[in-house]
Structure formats: structure tokens, C-alpha cells
Coordinates of C-alpha atoms in Angstrom, one line a residue:
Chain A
X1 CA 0.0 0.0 0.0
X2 CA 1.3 3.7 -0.7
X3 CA 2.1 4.8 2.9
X4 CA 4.7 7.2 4.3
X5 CA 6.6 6.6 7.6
X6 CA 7.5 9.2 9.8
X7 CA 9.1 6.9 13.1
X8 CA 9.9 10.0 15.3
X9 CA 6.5 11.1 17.2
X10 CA 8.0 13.6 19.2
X11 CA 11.6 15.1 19.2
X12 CA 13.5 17.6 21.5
X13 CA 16.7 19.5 20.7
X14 CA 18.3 22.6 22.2
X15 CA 18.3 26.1 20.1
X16 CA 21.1 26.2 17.9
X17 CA 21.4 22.3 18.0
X18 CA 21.0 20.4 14.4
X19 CA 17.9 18.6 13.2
X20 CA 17.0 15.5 11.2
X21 CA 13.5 14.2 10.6
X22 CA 13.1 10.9 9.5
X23 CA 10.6 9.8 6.3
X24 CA 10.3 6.7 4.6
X25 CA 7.8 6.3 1.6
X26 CA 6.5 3.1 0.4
X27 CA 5.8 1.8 -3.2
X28 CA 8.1 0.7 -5.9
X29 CA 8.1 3.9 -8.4
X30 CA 9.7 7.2 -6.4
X31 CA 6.7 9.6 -5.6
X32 CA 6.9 13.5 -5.2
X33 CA 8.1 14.1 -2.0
X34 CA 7.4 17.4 0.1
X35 CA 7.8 17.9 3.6
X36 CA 5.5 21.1 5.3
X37 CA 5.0 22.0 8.5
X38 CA 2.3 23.2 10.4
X39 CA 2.6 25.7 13.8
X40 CA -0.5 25.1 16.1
X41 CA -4.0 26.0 14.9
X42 CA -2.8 27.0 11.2
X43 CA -2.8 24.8 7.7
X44 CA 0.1 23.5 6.8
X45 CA 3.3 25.4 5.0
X46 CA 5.1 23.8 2.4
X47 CA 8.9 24.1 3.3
X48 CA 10.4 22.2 0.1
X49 CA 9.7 18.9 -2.4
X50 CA 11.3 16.8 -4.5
X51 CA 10.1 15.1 -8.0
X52 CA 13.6 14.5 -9.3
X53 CA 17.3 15.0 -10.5
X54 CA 19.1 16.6 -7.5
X55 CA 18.9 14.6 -4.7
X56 CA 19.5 17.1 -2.3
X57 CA 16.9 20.2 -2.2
X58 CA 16.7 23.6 -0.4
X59 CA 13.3 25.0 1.5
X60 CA 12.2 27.9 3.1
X61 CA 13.7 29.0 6.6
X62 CA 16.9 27.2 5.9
X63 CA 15.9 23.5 5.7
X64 CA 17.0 21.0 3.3
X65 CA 16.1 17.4 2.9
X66 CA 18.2 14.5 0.7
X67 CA 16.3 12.1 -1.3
X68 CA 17.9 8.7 -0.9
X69 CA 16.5 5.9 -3.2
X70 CA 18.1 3.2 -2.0
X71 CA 16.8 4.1 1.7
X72 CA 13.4 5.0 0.6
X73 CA 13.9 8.1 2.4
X74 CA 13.6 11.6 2.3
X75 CA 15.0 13.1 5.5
X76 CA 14.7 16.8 6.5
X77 CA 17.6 18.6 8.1
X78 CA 17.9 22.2 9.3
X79 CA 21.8 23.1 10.9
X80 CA 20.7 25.0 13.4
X81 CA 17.1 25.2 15.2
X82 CA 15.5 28.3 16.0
X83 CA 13.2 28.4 18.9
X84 CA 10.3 29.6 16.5
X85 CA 11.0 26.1 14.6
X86 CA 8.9 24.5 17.4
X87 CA 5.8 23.3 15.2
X88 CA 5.0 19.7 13.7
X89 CA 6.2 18.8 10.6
X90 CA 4.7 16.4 8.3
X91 CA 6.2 14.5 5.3
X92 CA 4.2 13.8 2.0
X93 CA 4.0 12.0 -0.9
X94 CA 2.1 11.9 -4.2
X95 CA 2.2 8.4 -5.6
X96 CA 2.0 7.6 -9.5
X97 CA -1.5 7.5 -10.7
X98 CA -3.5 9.9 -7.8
X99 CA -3.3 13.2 -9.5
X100 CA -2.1 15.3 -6.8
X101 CA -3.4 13.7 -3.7
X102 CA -0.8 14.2 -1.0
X103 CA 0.0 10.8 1.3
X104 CA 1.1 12.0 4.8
X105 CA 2.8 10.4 7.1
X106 CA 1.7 10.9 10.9
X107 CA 4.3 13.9 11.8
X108 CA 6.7 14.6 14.0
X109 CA 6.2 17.1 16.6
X110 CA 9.6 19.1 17.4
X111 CA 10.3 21.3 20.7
X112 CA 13.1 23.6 21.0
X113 CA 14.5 23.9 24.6
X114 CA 16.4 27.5 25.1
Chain B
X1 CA -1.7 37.6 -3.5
X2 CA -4.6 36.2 -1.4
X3 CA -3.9 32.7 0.2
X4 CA -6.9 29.9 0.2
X5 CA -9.2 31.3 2.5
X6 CA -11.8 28.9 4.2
X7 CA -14.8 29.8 6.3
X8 CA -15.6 29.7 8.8
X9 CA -12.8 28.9 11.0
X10 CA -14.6 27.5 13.7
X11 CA -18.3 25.4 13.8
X12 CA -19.9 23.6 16.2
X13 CA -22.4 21.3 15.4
X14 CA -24.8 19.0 17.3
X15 CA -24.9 15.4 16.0
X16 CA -27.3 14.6 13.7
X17 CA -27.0 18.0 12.0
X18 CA -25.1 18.9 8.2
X19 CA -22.5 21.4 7.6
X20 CA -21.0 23.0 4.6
X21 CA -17.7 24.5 4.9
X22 CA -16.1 26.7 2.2
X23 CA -13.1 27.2 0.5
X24 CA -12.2 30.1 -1.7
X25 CA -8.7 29.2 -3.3
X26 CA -6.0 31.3 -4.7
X27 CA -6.5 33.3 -7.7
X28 CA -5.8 31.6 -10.5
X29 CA -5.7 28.1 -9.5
X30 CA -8.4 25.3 -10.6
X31 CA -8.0 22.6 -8.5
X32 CA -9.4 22.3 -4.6
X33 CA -8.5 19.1 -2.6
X34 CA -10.0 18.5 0.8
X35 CA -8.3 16.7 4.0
X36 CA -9.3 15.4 7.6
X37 CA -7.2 16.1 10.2
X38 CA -7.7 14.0 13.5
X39 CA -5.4 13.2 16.3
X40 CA -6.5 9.6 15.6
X41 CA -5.6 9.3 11.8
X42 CA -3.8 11.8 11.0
X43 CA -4.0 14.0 7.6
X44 CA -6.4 11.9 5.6
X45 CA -7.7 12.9 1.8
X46 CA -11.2 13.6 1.2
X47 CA -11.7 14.4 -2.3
X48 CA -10.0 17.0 -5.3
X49 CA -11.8 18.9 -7.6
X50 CA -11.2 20.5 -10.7
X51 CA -13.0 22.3 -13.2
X52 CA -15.9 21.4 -11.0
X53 CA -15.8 17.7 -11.8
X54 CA -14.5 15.9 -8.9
X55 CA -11.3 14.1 -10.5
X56 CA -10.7 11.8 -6.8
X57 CA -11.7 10.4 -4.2
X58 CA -10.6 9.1 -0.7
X59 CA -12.2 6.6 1.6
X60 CA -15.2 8.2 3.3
X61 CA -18.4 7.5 3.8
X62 CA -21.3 9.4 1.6
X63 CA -21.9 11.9 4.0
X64 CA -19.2 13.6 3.2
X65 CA -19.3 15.4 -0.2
X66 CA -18.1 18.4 -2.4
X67 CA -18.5 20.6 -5.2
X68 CA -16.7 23.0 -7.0
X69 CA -18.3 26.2 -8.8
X70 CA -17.1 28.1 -11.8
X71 CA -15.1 30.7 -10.0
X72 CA -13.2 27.5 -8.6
X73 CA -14.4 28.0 -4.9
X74 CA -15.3 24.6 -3.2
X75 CA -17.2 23.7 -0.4
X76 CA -17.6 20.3 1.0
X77 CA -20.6 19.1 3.2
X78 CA -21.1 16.5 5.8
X79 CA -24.6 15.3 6.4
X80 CA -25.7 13.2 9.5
X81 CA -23.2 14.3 11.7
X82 CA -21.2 12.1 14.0
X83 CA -18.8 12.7 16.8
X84 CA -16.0 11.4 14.9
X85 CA -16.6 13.7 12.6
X86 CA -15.3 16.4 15.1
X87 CA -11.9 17.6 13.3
X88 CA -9.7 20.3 11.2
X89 CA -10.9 20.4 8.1
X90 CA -8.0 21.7 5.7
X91 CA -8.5 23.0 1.8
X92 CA -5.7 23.3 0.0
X93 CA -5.4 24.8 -3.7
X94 CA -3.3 24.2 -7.0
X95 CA -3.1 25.5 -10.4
X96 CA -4.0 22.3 -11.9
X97 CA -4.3 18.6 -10.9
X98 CA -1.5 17.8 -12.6
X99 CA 0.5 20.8 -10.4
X100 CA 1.4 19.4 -7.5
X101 CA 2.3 22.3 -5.4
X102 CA -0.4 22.9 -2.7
X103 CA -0.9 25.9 -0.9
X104 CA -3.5 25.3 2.3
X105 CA -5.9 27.0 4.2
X106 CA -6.4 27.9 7.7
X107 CA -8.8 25.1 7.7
X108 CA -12.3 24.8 9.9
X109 CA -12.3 23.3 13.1
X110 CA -15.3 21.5 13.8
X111 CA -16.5 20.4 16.6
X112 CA -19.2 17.6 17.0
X113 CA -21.4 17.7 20.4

């Protein structure tokens, strides 16, 4: 089934610290890939996506994510966290053959300690 | 530019009842998809349109449905409502269906009593 994985439910790092969050996608052909995030109460922002030839890609607010076929995954990374990155971030897919219906996985909720 | 506005932003609703909610999406762009959003499951897809034919659909019950007018807005309905139907309700809007970039709404929280 098309699915996307996000294992980390919640995650904590100091301000300043670096960040990874984990995706995984499912399915045999690579999907579009996007992660967005969403701050408490609001929709969701998209901070950057992937459909194909660099594997590496740049967002908004100074995150980047690297497409890795062989892993599946599609990791987000920022270098260092601001406090105001505190939100949950969700990572998407659109499989082959769905138009443009986004897949989500189940997010991962960061906190920034000061 | 205007983002995708959606109204109301909040509803509450006795069970039993309907509600429509709207959304007005960017200027320009054809295509309105709908999503769930529940603590339980998550972001789920309820249904795109486009050109005010509905081009998908997820896996919900027939209470819930849409349409899509010829200025592009969309509103989506739920009839016979339950308590699990209490949720954030997002729109989200792209040029076409085959343009996957998706800008969202606010979205409506609804509340089911």
C-alpha cells in the first residue's frame, strides 16, 4: 500500500542544535516528495519537495532534505534550530497515478529547549 | 496575492445535524482538494476537484461530499453528523491537478457535540 513513515512522534533539541527528521515512503516507483510544516492552529506550509534530479533540495527558513533511493527516504535537516521552529512537521507523498493527492505520514512534533 | 481562505474557521455542530464548509482558493488556480485532520488518523484525503468535476476520491463514507463552482471555490458538506466527525478540516489549492504544489488554508475546526 502507498504509505509514508514518519518513526519519530516527538523530538527535542536545544536552540542552535541540528535537526533530522526521518521519512520513509512506500511503493516501488519514487513519488513526489514534500515535507510542510504546520505551527498550532494554522494549515500546513510547504517548506520544500522533490520530483527529481538533484537529490538534495533547499526549503524555506533554511531547511534541506536528501532524497535517498536506495533508503526510501527523504530526511529533513535544518543546521541549526531556532526556537520559533517549534511546530509539527509532516512529510508527504504523491504516488503515481492519484493526480495530486498528498499521502502524509503521521508527523513529527519538534520542541526547541532555550 | 490572497492565500486559500476557508470559512468559517470555527463550527460547532450537534450530531445529527449537516454542515458545509467553504473554501475560496488562490487566484488563478483550478484545483481544490479536501483533507481530515484528527489526532487519531492523521492528515487523511477527502476528495480534489477541478474544473468542478470531482477528479478523486478518498475513503469516506457518503456523508461527506463536495462541489466545486465556476469561479473555482469549493465547499464540502457533511450530512448526519457524528462525533467522529469532530476535526480540522484543511482546503488546500493548485493550479491544476496535474500541479502538485499545494498551498492550504487555515482550515475549519469543527466540533461535534
Amino acid at each position: 500500500a502507498q504509505s509514508v513513515t514518519q518513526p519519530d512522534i516527538h523530538i527535542t533539541v536545544s536552540e542552535g542544535a541540528s535537526l533530522e527528521l526521518r521519512c520513509n515512503y512506500s511503493y516501488g516507483a519514487t513519488p513526489y516528495l514534500f515535507w510542510y510544516v504546520q505551527s498550532p492552529g494554522q494549515g500546513l506550509q510547504l517548506l520544500l519537495k522533490y520530483f527529481s534530479g538533484d537529490t538534495l533540495v533547499q526549503g524555506i527558513k533554511g531547511f534541506e532534505a536528501e532524497f535517498k533511493r536506495s533508503q526510501s527516504s527523504f530526511n529533513l535537516r535544518k543546521p541549526s534550530v531556532h526556537w520559533s521552529d517549534a511546530a509539527e512537521y509532516f512529510c508527504a507523498a504523491i504516488y503515481t497515478g492519484t493526480a495530486s493527492k498528498l499521502t502524509f505520514g503521521t508527523g513529527t512534533r519538534l520542541q526547541v529547549t532555550l | 496575492k490572497a492565500g486559500v481562505t476557508q470559512t468559517p474557521r470555527y463550527l460547532i455542530k450537534t450530531r445529527g445535524q449537516q454542515v458545509t464548509l467553504s473554501c475560496s482558493p488562490i487566484s488563478g488556480h483550478r484545483s481544490v482538494s479536501w483533507y481530515q485532520q484528527t489526532p487519531g488518523q492523521g492528515l487523511q484525503f477527502l476528495f480534489e476537484y477541478f474544473s468542478e468535476t470531482q477528479r478523486n476520491k478518498g475513503n469516506f463514507p457518503g456523508r461527506f461530499s463536495g462541489r466545486q463552482f465556476s469561479n473555482s471555490r469549493s465547499e464540502m458538506n457533511v450530512s448526519t453528523l457524528e462525533l467522529g466527525d469532530s476535526a480540522l478540516y484543511l482546503c488546500a489549492s493548485s493550479l491544476s491537478t496535474s500541479n502538485t504544489e499545494a498551498f492550504f488554508g487555515q482550515g475549519t475546526r469543527l466540533t461535534v457535540v
